[in-house]
PDB file of C-alpha atoms in Angstrom:
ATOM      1  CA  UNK I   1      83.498   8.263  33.865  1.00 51.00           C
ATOM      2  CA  UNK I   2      81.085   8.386  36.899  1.00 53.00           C
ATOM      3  CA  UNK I   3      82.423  11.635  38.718  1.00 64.00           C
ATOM      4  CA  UNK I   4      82.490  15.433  37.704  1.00 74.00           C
ATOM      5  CA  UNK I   5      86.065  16.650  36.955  1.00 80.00           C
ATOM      6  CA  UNK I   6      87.113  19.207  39.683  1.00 81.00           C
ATOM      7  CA  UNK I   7      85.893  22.579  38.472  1.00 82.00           C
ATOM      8  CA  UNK I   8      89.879  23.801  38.521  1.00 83.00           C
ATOM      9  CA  UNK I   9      90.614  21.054  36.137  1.00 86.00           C
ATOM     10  CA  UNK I  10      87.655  22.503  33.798  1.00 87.00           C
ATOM     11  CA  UNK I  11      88.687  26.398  34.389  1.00 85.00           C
ATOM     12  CA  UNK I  12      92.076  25.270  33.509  1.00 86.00           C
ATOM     13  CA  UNK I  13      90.871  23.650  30.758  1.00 88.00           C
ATOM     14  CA  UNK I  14      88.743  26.545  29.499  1.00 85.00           C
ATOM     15  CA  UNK I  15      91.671  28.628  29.755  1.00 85.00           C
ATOM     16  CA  UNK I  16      93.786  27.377  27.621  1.00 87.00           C
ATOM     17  CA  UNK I  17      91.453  26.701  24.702  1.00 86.00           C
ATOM     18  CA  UNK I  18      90.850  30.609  24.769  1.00 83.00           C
ATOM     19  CA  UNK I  19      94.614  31.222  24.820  1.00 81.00           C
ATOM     20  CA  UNK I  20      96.344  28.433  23.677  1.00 84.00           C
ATOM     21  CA  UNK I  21      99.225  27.983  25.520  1.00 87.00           C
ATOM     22  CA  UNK I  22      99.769  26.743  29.149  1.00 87.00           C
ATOM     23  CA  UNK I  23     101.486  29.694  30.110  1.00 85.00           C
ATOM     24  CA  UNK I  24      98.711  32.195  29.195  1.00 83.00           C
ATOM     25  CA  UNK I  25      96.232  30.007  31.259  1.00 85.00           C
ATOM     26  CA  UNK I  26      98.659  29.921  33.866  1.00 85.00           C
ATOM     27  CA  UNK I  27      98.971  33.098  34.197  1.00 84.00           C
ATOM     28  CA  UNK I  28      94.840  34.250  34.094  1.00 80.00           C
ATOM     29  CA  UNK I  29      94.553  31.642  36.812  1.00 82.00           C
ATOM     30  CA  UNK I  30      97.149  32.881  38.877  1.00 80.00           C
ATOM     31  CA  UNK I  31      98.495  29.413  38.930  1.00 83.00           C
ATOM     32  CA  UNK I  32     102.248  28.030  38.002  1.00 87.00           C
ATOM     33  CA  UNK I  33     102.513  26.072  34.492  1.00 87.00           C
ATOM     34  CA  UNK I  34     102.963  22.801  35.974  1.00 87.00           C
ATOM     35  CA  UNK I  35     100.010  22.962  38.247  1.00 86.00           C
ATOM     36  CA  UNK I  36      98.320  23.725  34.858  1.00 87.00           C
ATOM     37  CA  UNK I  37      99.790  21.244  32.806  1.00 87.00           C
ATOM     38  CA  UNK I  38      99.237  18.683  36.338  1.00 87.00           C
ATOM     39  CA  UNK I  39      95.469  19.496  36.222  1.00 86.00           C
ATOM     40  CA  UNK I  40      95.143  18.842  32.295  1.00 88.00           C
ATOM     41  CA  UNK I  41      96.490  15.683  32.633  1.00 87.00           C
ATOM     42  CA  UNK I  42      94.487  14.773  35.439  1.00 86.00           C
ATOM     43  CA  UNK I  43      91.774  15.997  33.674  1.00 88.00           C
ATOM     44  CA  UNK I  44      92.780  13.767  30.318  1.00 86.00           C
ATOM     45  CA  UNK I  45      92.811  10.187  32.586  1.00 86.00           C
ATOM     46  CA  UNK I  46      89.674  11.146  34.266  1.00 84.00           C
ATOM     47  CA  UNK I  47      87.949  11.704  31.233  1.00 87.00           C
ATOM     48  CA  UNK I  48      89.124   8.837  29.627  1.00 85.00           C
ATOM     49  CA  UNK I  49      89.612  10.459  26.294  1.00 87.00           C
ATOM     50  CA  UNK I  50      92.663  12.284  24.524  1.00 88.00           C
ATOM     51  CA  UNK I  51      92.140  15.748  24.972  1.00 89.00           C
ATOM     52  CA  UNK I  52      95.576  16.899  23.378  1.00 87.00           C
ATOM     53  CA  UNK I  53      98.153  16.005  21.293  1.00 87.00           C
ATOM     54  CA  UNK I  54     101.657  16.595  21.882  1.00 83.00           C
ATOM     55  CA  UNK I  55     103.613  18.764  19.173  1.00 80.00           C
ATOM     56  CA  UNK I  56     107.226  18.211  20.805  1.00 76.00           C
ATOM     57  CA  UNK I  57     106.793  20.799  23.553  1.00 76.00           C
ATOM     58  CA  UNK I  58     103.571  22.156  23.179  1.00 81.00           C
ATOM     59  CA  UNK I  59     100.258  20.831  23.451  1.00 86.00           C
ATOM     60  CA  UNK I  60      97.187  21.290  21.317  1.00 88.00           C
ATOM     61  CA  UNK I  61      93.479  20.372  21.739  1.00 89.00           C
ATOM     62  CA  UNK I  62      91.793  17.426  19.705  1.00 89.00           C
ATOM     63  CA  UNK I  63      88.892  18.076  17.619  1.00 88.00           C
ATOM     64  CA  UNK I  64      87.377  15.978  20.839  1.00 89.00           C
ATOM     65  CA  UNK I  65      88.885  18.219  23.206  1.00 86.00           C
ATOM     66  CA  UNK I  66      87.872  21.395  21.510  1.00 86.00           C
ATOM     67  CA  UNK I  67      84.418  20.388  21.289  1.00 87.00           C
ATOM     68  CA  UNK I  68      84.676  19.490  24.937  1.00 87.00           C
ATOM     69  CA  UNK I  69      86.517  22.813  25.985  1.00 85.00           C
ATOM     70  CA  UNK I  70      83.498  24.765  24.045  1.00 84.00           C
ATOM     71  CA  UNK I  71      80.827  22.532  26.434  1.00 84.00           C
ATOM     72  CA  UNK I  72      82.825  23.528  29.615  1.00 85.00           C
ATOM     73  CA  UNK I  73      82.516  26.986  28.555  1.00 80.00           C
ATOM     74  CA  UNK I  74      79.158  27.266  28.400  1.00 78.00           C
ATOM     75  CA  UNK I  75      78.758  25.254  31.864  1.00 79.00           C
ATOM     76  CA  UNK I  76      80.807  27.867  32.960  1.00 77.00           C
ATOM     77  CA  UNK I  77      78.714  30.676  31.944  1.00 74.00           C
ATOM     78  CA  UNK I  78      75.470  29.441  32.813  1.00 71.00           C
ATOM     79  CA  UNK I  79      76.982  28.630  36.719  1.00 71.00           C
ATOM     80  CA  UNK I  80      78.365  32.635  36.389  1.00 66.00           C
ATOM     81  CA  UNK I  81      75.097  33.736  34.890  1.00 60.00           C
ATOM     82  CA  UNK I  82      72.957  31.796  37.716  1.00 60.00           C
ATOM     83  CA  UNK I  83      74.884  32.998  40.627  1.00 55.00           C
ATOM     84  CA  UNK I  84      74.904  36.517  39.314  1.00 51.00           C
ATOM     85  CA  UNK I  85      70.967  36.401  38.688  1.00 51.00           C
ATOM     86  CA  UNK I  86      70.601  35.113  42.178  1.00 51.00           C
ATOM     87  CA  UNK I  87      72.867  37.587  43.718  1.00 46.00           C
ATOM     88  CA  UNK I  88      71.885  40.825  41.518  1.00 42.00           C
ATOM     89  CA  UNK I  89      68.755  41.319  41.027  1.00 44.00           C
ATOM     90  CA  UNK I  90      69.004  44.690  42.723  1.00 50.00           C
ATOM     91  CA  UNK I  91      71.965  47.509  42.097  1.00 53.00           C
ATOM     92  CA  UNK I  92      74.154  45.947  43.727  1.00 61.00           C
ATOM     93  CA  UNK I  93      76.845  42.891  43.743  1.00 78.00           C
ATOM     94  CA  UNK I  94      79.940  42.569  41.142  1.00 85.00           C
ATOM     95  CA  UNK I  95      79.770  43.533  37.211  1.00 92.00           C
ATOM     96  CA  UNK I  96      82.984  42.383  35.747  1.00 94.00           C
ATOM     97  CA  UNK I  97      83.036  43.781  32.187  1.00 96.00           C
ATOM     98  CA  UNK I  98      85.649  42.893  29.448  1.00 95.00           C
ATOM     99  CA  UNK I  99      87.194  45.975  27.640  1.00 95.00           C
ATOM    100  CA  UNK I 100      89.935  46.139  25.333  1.00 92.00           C
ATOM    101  CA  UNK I 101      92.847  47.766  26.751  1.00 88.00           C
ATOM    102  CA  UNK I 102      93.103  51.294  24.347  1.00 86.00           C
ATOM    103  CA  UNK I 103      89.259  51.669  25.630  1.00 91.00           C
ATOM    104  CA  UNK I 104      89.544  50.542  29.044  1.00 92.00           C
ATOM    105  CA  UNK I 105      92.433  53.047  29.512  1.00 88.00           C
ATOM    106  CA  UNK I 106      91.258  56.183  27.753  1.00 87.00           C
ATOM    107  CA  UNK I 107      88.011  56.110  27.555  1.00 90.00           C
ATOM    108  CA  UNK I 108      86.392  53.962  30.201  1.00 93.00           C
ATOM    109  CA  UNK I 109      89.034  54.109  32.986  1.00 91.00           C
ATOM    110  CA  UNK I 110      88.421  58.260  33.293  1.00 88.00           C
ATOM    111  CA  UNK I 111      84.849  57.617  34.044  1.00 89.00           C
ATOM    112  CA  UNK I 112      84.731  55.033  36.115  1.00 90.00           C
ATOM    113  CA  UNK I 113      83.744  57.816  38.970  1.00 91.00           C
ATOM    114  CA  UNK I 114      80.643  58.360  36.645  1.00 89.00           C
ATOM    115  CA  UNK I 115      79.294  55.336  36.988  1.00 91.00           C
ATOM    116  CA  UNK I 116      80.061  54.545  40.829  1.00 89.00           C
ATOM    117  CA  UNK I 117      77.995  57.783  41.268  1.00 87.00           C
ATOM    118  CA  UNK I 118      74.671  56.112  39.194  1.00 84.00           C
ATOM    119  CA  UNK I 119      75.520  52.585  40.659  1.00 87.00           C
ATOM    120  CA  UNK I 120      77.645  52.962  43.997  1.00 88.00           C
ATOM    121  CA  UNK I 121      76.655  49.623  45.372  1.00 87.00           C
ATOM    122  CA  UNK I 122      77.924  47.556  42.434  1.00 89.00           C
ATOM    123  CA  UNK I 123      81.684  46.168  42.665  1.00 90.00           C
ATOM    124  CA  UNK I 124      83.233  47.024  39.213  1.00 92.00           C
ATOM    125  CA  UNK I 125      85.355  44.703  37.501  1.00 93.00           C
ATOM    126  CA  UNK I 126      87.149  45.723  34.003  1.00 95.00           C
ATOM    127  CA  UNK I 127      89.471  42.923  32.792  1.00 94.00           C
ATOM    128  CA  UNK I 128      91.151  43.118  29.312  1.00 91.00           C
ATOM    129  CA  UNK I 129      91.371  40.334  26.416  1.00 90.00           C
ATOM    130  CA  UNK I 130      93.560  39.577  24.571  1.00 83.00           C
ATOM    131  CA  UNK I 131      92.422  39.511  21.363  1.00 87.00           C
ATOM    132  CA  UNK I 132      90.002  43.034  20.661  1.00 90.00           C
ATOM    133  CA  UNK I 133      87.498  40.792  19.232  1.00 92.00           C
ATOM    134  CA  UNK I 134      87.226  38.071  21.994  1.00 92.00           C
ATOM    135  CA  UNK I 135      84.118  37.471  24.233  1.00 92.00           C
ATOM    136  CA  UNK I 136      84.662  33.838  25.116  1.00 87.00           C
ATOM    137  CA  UNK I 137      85.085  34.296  28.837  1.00 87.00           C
ATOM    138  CA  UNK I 138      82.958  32.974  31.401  1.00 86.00           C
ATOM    139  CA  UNK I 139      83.669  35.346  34.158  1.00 86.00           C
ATOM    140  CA  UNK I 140      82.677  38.544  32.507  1.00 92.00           C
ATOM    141  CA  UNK I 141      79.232  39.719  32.606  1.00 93.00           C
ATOM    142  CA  UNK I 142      79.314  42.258  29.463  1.00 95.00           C
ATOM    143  CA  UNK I 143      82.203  42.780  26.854  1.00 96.00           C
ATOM    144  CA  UNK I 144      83.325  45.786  25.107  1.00 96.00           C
ATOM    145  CA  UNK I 145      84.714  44.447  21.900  1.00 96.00           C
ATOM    146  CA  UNK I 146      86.333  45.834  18.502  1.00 94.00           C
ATOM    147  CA  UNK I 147      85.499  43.641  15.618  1.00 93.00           C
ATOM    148  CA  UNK I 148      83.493  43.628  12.528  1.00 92.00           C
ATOM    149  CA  UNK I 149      80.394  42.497  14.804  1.00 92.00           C
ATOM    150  CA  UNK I 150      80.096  38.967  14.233  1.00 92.00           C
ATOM    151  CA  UNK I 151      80.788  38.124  17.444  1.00 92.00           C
ATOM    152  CA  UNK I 152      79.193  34.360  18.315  1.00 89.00           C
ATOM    153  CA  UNK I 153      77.423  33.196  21.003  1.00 88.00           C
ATOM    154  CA  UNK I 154      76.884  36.894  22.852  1.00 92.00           C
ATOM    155  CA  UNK I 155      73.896  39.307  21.971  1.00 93.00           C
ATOM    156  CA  UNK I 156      75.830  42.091  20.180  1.00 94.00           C
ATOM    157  CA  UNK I 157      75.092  45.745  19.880  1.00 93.00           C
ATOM    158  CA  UNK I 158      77.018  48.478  18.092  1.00 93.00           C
ATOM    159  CA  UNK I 159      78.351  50.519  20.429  1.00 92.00           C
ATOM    160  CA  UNK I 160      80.258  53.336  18.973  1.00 90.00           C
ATOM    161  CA  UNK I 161      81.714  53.605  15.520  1.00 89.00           C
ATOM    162  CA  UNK I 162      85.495  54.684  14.777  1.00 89.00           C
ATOM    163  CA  UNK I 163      87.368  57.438  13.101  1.00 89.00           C
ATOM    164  CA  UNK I 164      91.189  57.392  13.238  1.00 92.00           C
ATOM    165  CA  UNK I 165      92.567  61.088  12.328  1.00 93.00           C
ATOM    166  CA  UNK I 166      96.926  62.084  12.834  1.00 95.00           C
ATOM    167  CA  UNK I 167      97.307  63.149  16.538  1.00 95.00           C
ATOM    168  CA  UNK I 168     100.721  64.667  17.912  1.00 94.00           C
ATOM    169  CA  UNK I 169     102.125  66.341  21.042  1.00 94.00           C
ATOM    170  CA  UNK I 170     102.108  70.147  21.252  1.00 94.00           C
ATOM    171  CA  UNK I 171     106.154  69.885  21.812  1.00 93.00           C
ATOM    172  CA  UNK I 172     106.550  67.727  18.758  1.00 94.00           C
ATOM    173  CA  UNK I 173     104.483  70.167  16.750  1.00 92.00           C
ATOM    174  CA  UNK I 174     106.995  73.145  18.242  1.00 92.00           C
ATOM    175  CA  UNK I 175     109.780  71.149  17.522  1.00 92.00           C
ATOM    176  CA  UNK I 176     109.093  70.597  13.835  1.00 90.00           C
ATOM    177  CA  UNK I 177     108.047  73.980  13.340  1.00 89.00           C
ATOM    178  CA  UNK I 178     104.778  73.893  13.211  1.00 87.00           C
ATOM    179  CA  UNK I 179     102.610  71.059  12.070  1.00 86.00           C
ATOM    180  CA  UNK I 180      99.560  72.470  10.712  1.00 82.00           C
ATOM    181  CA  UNK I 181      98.682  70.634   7.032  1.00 86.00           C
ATOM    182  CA  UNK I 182      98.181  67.308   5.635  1.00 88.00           C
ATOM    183  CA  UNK I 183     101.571  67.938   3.990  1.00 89.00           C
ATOM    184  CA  UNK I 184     103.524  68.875   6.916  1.00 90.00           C
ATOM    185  CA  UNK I 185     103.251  65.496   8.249  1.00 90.00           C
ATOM    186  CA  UNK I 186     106.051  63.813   6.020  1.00 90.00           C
ATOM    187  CA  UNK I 187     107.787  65.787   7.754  1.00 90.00           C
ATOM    188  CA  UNK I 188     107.480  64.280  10.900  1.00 92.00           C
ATOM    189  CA  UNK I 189     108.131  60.690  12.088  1.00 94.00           C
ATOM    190  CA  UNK I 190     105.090  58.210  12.141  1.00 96.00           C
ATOM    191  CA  UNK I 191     104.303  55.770  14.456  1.00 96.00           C
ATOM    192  CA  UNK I 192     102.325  52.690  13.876  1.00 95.00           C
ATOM    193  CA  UNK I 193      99.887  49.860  15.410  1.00 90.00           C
ATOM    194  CA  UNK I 194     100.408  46.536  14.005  1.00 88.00           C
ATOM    195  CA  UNK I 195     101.315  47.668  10.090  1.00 92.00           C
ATOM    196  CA  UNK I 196     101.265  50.851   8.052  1.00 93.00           C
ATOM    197  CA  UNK I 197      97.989  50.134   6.641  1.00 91.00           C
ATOM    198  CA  UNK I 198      95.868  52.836   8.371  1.00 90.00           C
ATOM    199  CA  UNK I 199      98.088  55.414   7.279  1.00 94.00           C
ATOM    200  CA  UNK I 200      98.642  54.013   3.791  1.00 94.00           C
ATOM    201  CA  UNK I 201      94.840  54.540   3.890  1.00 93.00           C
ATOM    202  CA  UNK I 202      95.054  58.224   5.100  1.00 94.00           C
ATOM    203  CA  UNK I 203      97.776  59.087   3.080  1.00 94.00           C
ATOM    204  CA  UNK I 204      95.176  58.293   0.380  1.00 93.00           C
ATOM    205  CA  UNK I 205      92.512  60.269   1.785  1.00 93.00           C
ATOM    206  CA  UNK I 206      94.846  63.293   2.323  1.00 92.00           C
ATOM    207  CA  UNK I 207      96.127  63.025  -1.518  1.00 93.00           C
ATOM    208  CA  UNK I 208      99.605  61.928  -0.306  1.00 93.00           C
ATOM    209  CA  UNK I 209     101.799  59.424  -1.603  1.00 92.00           C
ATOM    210  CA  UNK I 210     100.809  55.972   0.189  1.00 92.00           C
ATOM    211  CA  UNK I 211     104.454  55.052  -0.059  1.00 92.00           C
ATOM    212  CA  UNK I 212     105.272  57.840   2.637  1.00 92.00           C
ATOM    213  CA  UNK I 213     103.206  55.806   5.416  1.00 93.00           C
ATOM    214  CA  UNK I 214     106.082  53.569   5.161  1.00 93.00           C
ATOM    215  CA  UNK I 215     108.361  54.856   8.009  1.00 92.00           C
ATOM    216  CA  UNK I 216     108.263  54.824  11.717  1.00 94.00           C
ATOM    217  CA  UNK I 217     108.246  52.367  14.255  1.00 95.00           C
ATOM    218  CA  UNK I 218     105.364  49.737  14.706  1.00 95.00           C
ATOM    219  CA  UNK I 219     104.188  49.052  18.292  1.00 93.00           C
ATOM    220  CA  UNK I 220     101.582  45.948  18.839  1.00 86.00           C
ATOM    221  CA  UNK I 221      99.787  47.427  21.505  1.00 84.00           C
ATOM    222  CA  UNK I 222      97.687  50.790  21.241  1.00 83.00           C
ATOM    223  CA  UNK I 223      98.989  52.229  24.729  1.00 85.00           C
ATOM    224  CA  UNK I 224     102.590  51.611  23.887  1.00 90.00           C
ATOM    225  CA  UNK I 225     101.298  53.894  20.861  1.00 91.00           C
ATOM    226  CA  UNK I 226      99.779  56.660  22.694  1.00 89.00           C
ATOM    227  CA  UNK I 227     102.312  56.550  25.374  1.00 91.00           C
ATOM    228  CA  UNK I 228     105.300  57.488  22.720  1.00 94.00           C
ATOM    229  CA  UNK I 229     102.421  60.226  21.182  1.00 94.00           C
ATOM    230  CA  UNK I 230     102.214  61.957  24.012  1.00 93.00           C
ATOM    231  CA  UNK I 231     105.756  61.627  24.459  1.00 94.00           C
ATOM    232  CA  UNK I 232     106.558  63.614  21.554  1.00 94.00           C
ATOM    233  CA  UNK I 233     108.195  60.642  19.445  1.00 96.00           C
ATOM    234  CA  UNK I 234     105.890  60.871  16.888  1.00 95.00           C
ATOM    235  CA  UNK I 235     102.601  61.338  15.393  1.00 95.00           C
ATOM    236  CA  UNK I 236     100.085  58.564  15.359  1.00 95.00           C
ATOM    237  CA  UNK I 237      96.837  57.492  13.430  1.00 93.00           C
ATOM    238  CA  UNK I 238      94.467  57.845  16.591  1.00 88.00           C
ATOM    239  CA  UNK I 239      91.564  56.875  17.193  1.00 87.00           C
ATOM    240  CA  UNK I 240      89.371  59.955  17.884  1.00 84.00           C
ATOM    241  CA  UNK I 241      87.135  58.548  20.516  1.00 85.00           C
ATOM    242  CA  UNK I 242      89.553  57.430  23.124  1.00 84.00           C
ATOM    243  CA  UNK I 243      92.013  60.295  21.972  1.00 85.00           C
ATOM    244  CA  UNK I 244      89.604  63.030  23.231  1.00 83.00           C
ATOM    245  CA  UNK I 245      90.365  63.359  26.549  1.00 81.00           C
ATOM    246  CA  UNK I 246      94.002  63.637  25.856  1.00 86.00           C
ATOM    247  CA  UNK I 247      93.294  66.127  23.259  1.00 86.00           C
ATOM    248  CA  UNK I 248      90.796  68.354  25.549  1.00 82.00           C
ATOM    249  CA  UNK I 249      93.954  68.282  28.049  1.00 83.00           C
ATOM    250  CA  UNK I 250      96.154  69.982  25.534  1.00 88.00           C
ATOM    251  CA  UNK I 251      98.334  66.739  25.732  1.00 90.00           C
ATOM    252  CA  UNK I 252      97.603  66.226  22.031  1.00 92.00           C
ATOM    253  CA  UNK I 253      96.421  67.821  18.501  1.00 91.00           C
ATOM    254  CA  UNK I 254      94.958  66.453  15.746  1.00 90.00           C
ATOM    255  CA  UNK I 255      96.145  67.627  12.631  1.00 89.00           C
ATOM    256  CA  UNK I 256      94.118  68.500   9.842  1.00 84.00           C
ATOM    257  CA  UNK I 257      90.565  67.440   8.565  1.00 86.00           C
ATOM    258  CA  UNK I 258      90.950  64.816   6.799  1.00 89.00           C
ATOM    259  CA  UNK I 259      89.672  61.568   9.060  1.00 90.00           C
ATOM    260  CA  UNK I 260      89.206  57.431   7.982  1.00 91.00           C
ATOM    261  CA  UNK I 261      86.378  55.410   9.075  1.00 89.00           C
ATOM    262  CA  UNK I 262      87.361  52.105  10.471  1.00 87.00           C
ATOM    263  CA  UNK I 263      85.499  49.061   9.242  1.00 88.00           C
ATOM    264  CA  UNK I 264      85.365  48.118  12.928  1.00 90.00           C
ATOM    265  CA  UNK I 265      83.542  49.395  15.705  1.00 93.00           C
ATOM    266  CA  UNK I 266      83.134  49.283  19.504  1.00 95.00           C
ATOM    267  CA  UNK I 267      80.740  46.653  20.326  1.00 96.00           C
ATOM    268  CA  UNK I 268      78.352  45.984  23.323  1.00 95.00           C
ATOM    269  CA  UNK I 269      78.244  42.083  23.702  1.00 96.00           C
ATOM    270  CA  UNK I 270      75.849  40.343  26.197  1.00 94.00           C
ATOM    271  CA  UNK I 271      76.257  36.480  27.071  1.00 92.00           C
ATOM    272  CA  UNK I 272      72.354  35.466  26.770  1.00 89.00           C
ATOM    273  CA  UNK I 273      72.692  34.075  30.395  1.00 86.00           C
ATOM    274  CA  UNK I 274      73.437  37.331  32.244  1.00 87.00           C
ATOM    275  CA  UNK I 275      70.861  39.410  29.738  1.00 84.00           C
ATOM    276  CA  UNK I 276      69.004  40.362  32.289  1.00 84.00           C
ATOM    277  CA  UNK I 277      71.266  41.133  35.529  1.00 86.00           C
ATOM    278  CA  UNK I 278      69.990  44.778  36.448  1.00 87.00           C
ATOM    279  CA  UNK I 279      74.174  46.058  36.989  1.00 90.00           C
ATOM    280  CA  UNK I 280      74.647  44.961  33.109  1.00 91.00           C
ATOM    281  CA  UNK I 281      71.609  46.635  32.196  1.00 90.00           C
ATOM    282  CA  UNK I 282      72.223  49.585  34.290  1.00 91.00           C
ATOM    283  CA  UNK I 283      75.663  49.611  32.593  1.00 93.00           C
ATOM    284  CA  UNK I 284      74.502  49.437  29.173  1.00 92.00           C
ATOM    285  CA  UNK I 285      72.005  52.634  30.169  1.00 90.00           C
ATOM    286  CA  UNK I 286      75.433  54.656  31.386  1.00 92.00           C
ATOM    287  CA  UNK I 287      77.773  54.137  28.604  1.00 93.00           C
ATOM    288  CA  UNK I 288      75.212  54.605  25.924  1.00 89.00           C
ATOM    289  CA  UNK I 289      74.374  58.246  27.467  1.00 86.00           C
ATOM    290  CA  UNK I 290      77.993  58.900  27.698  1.00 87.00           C
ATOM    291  CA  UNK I 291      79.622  58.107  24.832  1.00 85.00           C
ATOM    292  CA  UNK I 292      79.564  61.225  22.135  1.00 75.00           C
ATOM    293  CA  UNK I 293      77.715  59.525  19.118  1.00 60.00           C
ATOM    294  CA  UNK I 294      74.741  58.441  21.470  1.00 44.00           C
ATOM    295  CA  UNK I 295      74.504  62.189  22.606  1.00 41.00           C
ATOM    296  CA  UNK I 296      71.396  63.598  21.440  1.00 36.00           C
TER     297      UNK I 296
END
């Protein structure tokens, strides 16, 4: 082909090879499905090339398109990473920073005030992902992501590591008369995120019957989770970090001492383009003071 695609064809493009469907791309771009779907086909005869392949209703990338979609990504980046460098080399201009949604809303959310008062001139940005783990998108500067660190293409750092301990509502505690040992929890109804298998594994730890994690409703978000915690409909395995603030606001206990160590972990992630902008930098100087572990 002799022309460049339009650069909406290519963001729609690089949407939905992070997401998958049209719908999910739609909706990041703020755009219906059909102008979507109309700017991947337009895309498709300007390129000359099958990008998809059509699975009776749904689409799906070509090992061709796939490779392309990972080439317009990083075209992508390096045009976001270039305009930021150009724009902020000072303490100022936009930081958009990718969180995962149980962080972004009880931990970094709360503090946002702290770092407008170290950085006032730069216009924050927190978007969510989402998949915990994913740092594939262009726009965001720095990503705060929950994986096992192997995170490609970003420079990672571990940010905080995770301990998930039985949290519960003051009026649920009342309620059930008292909730004070490991024991006293089969007792009460648990609530879950994704499976039972973090409190299989706490049950464990405790020296309780794994069986008895087996009960309870399971949510697939973790502010749908904390949301019915706090609501007094159950007692959930939380994660201690983000959990804090509710707990130092009497909105929640944890029970017990007894505490699991995820094989996860926060993560600091750093596309190797915008390394140097001096709001990500000034960013990764905040949260590391703030967060507990870093405390010295």
């Amino acid at each position: 082909m002799s022309r460049i695609p339009s650069t909406q064809a290519l963001r729609a493009l690089e949407c939905f090879a992070r997401h998958g469907t049209v719908w999910a791309a739609a909706e990041e771009l703020n755009l219906t499905r059909s102008a979507v779907s109309h700017q991947l086909r337009l895309l498709e005869r300007d390129l000359g090339f099958a990008l998809f392949n059509r699975v009776g209703t749904r689409i799906e990338l070509t090992p061709r398109g796939r490779a392309y979609a990972g080439d317009v990504r990083s075209a992508l980046s390096a045009i976001a990473g270039s305009a930021a460098r150009n724009a902020g080399h000072s303490l100022s201009g936009t930081l958009t920073v990718s969180c995962t949604p149980g962080f972004a809303a009880f931990w970094l959310a709360p503090r946002i005030g702290e770092f407008r008062a170290v950085c006032p001139e730069v216009d924050l940005r927190i978007v969510t992902p989402r998949r915990l783990d994913d740092v594939s998108s262009p726009a965001a500067d720095i990503f705060i992501a929950f994986g096992s660190g192997a995170m490609q293409g970003v420079e990672v750092e571990l940010l905080q590591q995770v301990e998930f301990a039985p949290l519960i509502a003051p009026i649920l505690a009342n309620r059930l008369g008292g909730i004070e040992t490991a024991a006293d929890l089969l007792r009460a109804e648990l609530l879950h995120l994704g499976d039972y298998s973090d409190w299989r594994q706490w049950m464990d730890a405790a020296g309780l019957p794994q069986a008895a994690a087996d009960k309870g409703p399971v949510f697939s978000d973790m502010n749908l989770v904390y949301a019915a915690t706090i609501a007094g409909q159950g007692v959930s395995m939380g994660d201690v970090l983000i959990g804090n603030a509710a707990m130092e606001a009497g909105q929640l206990i944890r029970v017990g001492d007894v505490r699991i160590t995820s094989p996860d972990a926060y993560y600091l992630c750093t596309p190797p383009q915008k390394a140097g902008l001096a709001p990500a930098l000034a960013f990764r100087r905040w949260i590391i003071a703030s967060l507990p572990q870093r405390k010295r």
